[in-house]
PDB file of C-alpha atoms in Angstrom:
ATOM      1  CA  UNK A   1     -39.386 -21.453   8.067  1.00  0.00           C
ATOM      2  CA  UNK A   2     -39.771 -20.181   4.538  1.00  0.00           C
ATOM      3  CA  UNK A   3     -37.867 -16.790   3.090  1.00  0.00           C
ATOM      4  CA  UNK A   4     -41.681 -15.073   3.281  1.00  0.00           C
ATOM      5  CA  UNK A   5     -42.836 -16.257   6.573  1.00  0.00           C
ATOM      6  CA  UNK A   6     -39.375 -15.211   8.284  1.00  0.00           C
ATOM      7  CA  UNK A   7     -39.502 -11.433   6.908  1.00  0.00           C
ATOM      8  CA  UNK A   8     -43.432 -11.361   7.878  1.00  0.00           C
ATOM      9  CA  UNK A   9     -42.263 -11.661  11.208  1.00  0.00           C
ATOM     10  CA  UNK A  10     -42.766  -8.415  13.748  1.00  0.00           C
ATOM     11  CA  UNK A  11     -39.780  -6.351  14.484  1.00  0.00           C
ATOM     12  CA  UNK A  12     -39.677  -7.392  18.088  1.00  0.00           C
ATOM     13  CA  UNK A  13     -40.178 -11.267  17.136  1.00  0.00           C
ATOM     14  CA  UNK A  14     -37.300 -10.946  14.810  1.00  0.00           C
ATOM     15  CA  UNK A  15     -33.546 -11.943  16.132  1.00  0.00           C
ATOM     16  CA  UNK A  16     -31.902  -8.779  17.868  1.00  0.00           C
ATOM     17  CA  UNK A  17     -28.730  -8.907  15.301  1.00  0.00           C
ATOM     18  CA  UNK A  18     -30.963  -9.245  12.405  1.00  0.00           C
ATOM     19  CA  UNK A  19     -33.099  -6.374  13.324  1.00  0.00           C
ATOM     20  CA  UNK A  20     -30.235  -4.049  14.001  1.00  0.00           C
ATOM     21  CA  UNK A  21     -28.885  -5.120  10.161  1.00  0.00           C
ATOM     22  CA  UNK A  22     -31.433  -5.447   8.246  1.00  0.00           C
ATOM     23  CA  UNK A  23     -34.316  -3.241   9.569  1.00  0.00           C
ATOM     24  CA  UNK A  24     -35.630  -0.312   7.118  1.00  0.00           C
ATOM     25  CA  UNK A  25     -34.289   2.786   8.338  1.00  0.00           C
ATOM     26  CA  UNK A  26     -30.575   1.837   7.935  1.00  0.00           C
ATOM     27  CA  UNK A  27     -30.896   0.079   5.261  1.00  0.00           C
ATOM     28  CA  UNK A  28     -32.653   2.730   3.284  1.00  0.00           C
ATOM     29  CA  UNK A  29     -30.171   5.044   4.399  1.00  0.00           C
ATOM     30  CA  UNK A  30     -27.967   2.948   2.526  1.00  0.00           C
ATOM     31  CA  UNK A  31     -30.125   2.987  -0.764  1.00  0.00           C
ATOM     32  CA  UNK A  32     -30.375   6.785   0.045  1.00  0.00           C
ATOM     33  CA  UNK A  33     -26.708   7.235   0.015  1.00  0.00           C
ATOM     34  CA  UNK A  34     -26.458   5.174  -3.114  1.00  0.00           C
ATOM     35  CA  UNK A  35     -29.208   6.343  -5.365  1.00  0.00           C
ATOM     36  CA  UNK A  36     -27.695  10.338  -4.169  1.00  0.00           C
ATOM     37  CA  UNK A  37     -24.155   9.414  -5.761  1.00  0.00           C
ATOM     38  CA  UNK A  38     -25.672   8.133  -8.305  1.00  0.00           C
ATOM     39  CA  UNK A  39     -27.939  10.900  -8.815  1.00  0.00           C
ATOM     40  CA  UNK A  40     -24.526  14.029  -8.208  1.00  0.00           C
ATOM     41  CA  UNK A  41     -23.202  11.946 -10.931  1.00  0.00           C
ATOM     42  CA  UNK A  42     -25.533  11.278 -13.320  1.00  0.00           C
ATOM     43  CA  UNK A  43     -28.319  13.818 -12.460  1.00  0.00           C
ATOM     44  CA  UNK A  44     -30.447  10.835 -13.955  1.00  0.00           C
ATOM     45  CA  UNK A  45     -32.652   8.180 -11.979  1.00  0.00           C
ATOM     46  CA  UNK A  46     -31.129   5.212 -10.032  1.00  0.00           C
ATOM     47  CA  UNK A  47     -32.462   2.060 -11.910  1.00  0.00           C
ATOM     48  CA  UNK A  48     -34.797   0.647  -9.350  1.00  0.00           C
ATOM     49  CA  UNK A  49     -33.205  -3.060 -10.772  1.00  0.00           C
ATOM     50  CA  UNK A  50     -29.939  -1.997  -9.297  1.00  0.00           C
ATOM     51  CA  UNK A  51     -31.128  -1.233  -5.591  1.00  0.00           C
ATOM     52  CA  UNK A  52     -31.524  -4.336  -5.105  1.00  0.00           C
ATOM     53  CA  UNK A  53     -28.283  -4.957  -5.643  1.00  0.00           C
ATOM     54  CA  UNK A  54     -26.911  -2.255  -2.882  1.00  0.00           C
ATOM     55  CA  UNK A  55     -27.648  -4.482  -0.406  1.00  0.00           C
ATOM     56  CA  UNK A  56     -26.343  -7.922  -1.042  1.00  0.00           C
ATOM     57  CA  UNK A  57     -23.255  -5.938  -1.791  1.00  0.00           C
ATOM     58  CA  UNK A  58     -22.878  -3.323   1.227  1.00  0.00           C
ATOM     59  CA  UNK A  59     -23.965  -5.381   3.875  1.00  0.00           C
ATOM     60  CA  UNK A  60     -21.973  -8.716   3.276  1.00  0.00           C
ATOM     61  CA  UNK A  61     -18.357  -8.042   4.540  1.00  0.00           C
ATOM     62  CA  UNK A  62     -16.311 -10.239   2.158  1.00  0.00           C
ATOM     63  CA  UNK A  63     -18.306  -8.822  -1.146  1.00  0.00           C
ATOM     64  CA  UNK A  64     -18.100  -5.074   0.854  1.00  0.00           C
ATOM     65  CA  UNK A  65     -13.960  -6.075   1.450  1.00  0.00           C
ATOM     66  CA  UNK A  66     -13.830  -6.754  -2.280  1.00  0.00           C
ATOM     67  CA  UNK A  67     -15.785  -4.069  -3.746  1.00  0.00           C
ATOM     68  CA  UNK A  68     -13.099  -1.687  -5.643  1.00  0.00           C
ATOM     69  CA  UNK A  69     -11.457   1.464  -3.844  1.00  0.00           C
ATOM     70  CA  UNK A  70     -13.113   3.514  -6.168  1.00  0.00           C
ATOM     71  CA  UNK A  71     -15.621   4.269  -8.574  1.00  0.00           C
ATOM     72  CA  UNK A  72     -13.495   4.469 -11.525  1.00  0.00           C
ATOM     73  CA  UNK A  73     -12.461   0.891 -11.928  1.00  0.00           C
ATOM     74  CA  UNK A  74     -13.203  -1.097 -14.709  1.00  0.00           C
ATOM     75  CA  UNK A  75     -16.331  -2.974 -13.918  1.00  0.00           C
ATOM     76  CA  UNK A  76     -15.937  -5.920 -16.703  1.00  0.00           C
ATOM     77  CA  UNK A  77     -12.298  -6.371 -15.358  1.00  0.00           C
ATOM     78  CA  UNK A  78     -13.314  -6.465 -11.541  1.00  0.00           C
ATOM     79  CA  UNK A  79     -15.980  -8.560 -12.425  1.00  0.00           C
ATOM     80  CA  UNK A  80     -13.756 -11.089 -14.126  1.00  0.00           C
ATOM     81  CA  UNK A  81     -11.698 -11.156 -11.056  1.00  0.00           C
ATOM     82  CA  UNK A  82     -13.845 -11.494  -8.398  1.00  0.00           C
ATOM     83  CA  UNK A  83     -15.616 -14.193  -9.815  1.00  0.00           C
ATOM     84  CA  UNK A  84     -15.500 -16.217  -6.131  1.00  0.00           C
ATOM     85  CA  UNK A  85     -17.601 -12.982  -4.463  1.00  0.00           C
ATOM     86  CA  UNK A  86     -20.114 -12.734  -7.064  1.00  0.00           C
ATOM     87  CA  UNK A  87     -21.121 -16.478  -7.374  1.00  0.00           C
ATOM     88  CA  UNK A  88     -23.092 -16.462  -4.120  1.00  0.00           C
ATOM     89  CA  UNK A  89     -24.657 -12.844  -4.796  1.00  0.00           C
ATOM     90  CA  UNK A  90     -27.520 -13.928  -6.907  1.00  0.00           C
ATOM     91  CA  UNK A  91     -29.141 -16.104  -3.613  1.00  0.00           C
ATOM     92  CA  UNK A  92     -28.152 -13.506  -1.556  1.00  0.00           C
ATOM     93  CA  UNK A  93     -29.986 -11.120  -4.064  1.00  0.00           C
ATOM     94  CA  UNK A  94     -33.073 -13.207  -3.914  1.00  0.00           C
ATOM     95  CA  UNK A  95     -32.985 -13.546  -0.101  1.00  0.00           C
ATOM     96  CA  UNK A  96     -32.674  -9.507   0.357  1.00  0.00           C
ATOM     97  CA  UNK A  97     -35.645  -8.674  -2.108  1.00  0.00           C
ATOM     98  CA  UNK A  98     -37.755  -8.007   0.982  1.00  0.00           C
ATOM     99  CA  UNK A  99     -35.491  -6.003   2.724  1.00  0.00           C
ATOM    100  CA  UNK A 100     -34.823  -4.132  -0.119  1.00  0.00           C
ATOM    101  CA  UNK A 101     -38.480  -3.321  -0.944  1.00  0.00           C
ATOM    102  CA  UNK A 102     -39.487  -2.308   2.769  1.00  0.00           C
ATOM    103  CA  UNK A 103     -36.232   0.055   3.035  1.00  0.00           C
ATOM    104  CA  UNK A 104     -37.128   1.754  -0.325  1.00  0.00           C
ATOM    105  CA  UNK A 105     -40.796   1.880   0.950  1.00  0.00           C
ATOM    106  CA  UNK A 106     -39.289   3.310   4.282  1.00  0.00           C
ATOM    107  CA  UNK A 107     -37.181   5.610   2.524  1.00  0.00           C
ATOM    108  CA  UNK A 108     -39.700   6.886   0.285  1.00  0.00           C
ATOM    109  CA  UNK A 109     -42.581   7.319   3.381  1.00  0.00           C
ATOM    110  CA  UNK A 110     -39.554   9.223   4.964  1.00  0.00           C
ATOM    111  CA  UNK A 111     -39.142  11.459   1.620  1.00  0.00           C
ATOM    112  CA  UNK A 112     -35.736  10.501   1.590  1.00  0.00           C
ATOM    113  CA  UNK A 113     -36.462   8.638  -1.702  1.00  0.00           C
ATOM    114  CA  UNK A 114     -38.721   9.258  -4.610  1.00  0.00           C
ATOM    115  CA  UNK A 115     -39.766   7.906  -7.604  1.00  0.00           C
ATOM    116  CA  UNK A 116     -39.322   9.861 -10.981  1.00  0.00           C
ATOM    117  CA  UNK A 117     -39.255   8.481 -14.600  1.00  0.00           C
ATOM    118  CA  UNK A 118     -39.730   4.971 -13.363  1.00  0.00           C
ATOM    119  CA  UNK A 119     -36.307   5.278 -11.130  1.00  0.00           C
ATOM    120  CA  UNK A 120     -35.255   6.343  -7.508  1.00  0.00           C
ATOM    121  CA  UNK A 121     -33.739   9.667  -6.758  1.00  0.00           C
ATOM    122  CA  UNK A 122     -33.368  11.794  -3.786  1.00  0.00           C
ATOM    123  CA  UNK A 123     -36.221  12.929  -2.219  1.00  0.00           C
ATOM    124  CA  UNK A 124     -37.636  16.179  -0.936  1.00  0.00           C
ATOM    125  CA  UNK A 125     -35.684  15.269   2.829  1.00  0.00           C
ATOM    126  CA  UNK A 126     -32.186  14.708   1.021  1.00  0.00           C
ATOM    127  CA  UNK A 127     -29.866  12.987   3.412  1.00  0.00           C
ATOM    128  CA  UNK A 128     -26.297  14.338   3.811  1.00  0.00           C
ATOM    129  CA  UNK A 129     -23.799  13.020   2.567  1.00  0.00           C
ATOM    130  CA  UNK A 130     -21.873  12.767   5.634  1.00  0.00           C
ATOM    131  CA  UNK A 131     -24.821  12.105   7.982  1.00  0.00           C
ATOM    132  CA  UNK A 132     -24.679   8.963  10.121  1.00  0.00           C
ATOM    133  CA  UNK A 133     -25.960   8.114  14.038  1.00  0.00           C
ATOM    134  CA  UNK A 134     -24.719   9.133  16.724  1.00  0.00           C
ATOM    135  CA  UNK A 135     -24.259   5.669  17.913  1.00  0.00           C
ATOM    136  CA  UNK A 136     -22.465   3.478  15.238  1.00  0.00           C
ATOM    137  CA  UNK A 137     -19.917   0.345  14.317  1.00  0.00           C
ATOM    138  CA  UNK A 138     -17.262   0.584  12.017  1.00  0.00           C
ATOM    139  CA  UNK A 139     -19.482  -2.186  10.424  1.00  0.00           C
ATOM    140  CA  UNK A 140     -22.244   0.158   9.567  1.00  0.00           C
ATOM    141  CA  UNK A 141     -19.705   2.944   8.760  1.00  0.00           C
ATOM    142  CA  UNK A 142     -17.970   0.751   5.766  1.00  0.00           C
ATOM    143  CA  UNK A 143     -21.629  -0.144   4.691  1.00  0.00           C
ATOM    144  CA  UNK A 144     -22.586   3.392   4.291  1.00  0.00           C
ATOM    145  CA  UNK A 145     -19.375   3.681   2.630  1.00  0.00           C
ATOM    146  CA  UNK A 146     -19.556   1.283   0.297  1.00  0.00           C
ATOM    147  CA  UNK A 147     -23.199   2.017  -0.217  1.00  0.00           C
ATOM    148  CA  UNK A 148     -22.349   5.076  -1.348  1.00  0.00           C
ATOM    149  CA  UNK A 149     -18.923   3.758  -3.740  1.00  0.00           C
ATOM    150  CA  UNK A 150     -21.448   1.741  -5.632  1.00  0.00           C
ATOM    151  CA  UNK A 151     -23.791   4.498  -6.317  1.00  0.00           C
ATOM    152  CA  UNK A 152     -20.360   6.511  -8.006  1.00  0.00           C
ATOM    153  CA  UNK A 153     -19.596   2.921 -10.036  1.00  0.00           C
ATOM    154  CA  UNK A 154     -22.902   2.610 -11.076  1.00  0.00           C
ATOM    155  CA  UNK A 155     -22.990   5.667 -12.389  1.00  0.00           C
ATOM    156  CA  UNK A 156     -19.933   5.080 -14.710  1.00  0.00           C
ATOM    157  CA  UNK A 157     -21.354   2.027 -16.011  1.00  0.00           C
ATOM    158  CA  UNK A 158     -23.151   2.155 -19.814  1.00  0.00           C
ATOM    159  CA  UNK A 159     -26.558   0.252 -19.212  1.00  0.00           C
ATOM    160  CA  UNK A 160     -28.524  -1.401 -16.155  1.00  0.00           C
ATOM    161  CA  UNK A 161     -28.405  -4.655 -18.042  1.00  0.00           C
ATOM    162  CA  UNK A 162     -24.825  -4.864 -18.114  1.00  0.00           C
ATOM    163  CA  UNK A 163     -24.345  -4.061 -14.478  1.00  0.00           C
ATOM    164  CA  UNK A 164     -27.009  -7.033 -13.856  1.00  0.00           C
ATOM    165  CA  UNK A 165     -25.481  -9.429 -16.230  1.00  0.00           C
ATOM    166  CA  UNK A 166     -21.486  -9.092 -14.776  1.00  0.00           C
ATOM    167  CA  UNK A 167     -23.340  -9.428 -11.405  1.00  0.00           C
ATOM    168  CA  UNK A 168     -25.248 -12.619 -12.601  1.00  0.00           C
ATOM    169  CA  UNK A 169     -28.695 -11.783 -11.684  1.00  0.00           C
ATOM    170  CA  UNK A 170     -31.632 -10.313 -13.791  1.00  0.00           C
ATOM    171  CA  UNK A 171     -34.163  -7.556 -13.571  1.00  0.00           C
TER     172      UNK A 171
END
């Protein structure tokens, strides 16, 4: 089954675990909680090239494990030394896209997103900061957490382009 045919699938024809991972509402609460660090930062709009980036790295556990304990860390110098995590991000980049673009679609319909300047930012229906369900894993909890971490590290970084570069994939 090819990458397109699989995500064209209907929510209820789709495997039970990857539904509960992958289906729009959580993950564009995890774009939402990056793009609003990024955003309390920088007051500037989150580069749509790097939400699709938020993904591959929140919701895979080893990258999520490795991903810095905060957002002040070099980024050159983790990048350097996590070489092993970030050599399998750009497939798993590539293999996200669609999640990525319904969630931001989601998130957007929901007004939890919007698009200004050509870049996400927080939408009319901000979500809290500390919002999550009522029913949750510690799985989802580190993803919102890290979702979130990346949106603060992003926000300390120079340019898009370098953030895309050290993570080996392009716009």
């Amino acid at each position: 089954m090819t990458a397109a045919s699989h995500w064209s699938l209907a929510w209820a024809h789709r495997p039970t675990e990857e539904a509960s991972n992958f289906n729009p509402a959580f993950c564009g609460e995890l774009l939402c909680r990056s793009v609003g660090e990024y955003h309390k930062v920088r007051s500037r709009p989150f580069n749509v090239a790097l939400a699709f980036l938020v993904l591959p790295l929140a919701l895979h556990k080893a990258t999520r494990d490795g991903l810095p304990g905060r957002s002040n860390v070099a980024f050159a110098g983790w990048v350097a030394e996590h070489s092993t995590l970030i050599a399998e991000l750009a497939l798993r980049v590539e293999r996200l896209r669609p999640v990525v673009r319904e969630s931001m679609m989601f998130a957007i319909r929901q007004q939890r997103l919007a698009f200004d300047e050509g870049g996400l930012i927080p939408g009319a229906k901000k979500l809290s900061a500390t919002a999550k369900a009522d029913l949750t894993t510690a799985d989802a909890d580190e993803a919102r957490s890290a979702a979130g971490l990346l949106g603060r590290w992003f926000s300390g970084q120079a340019r898009t382009p370098a953030i895309l570069q050290g993570f080996g994939v392009g716009p």
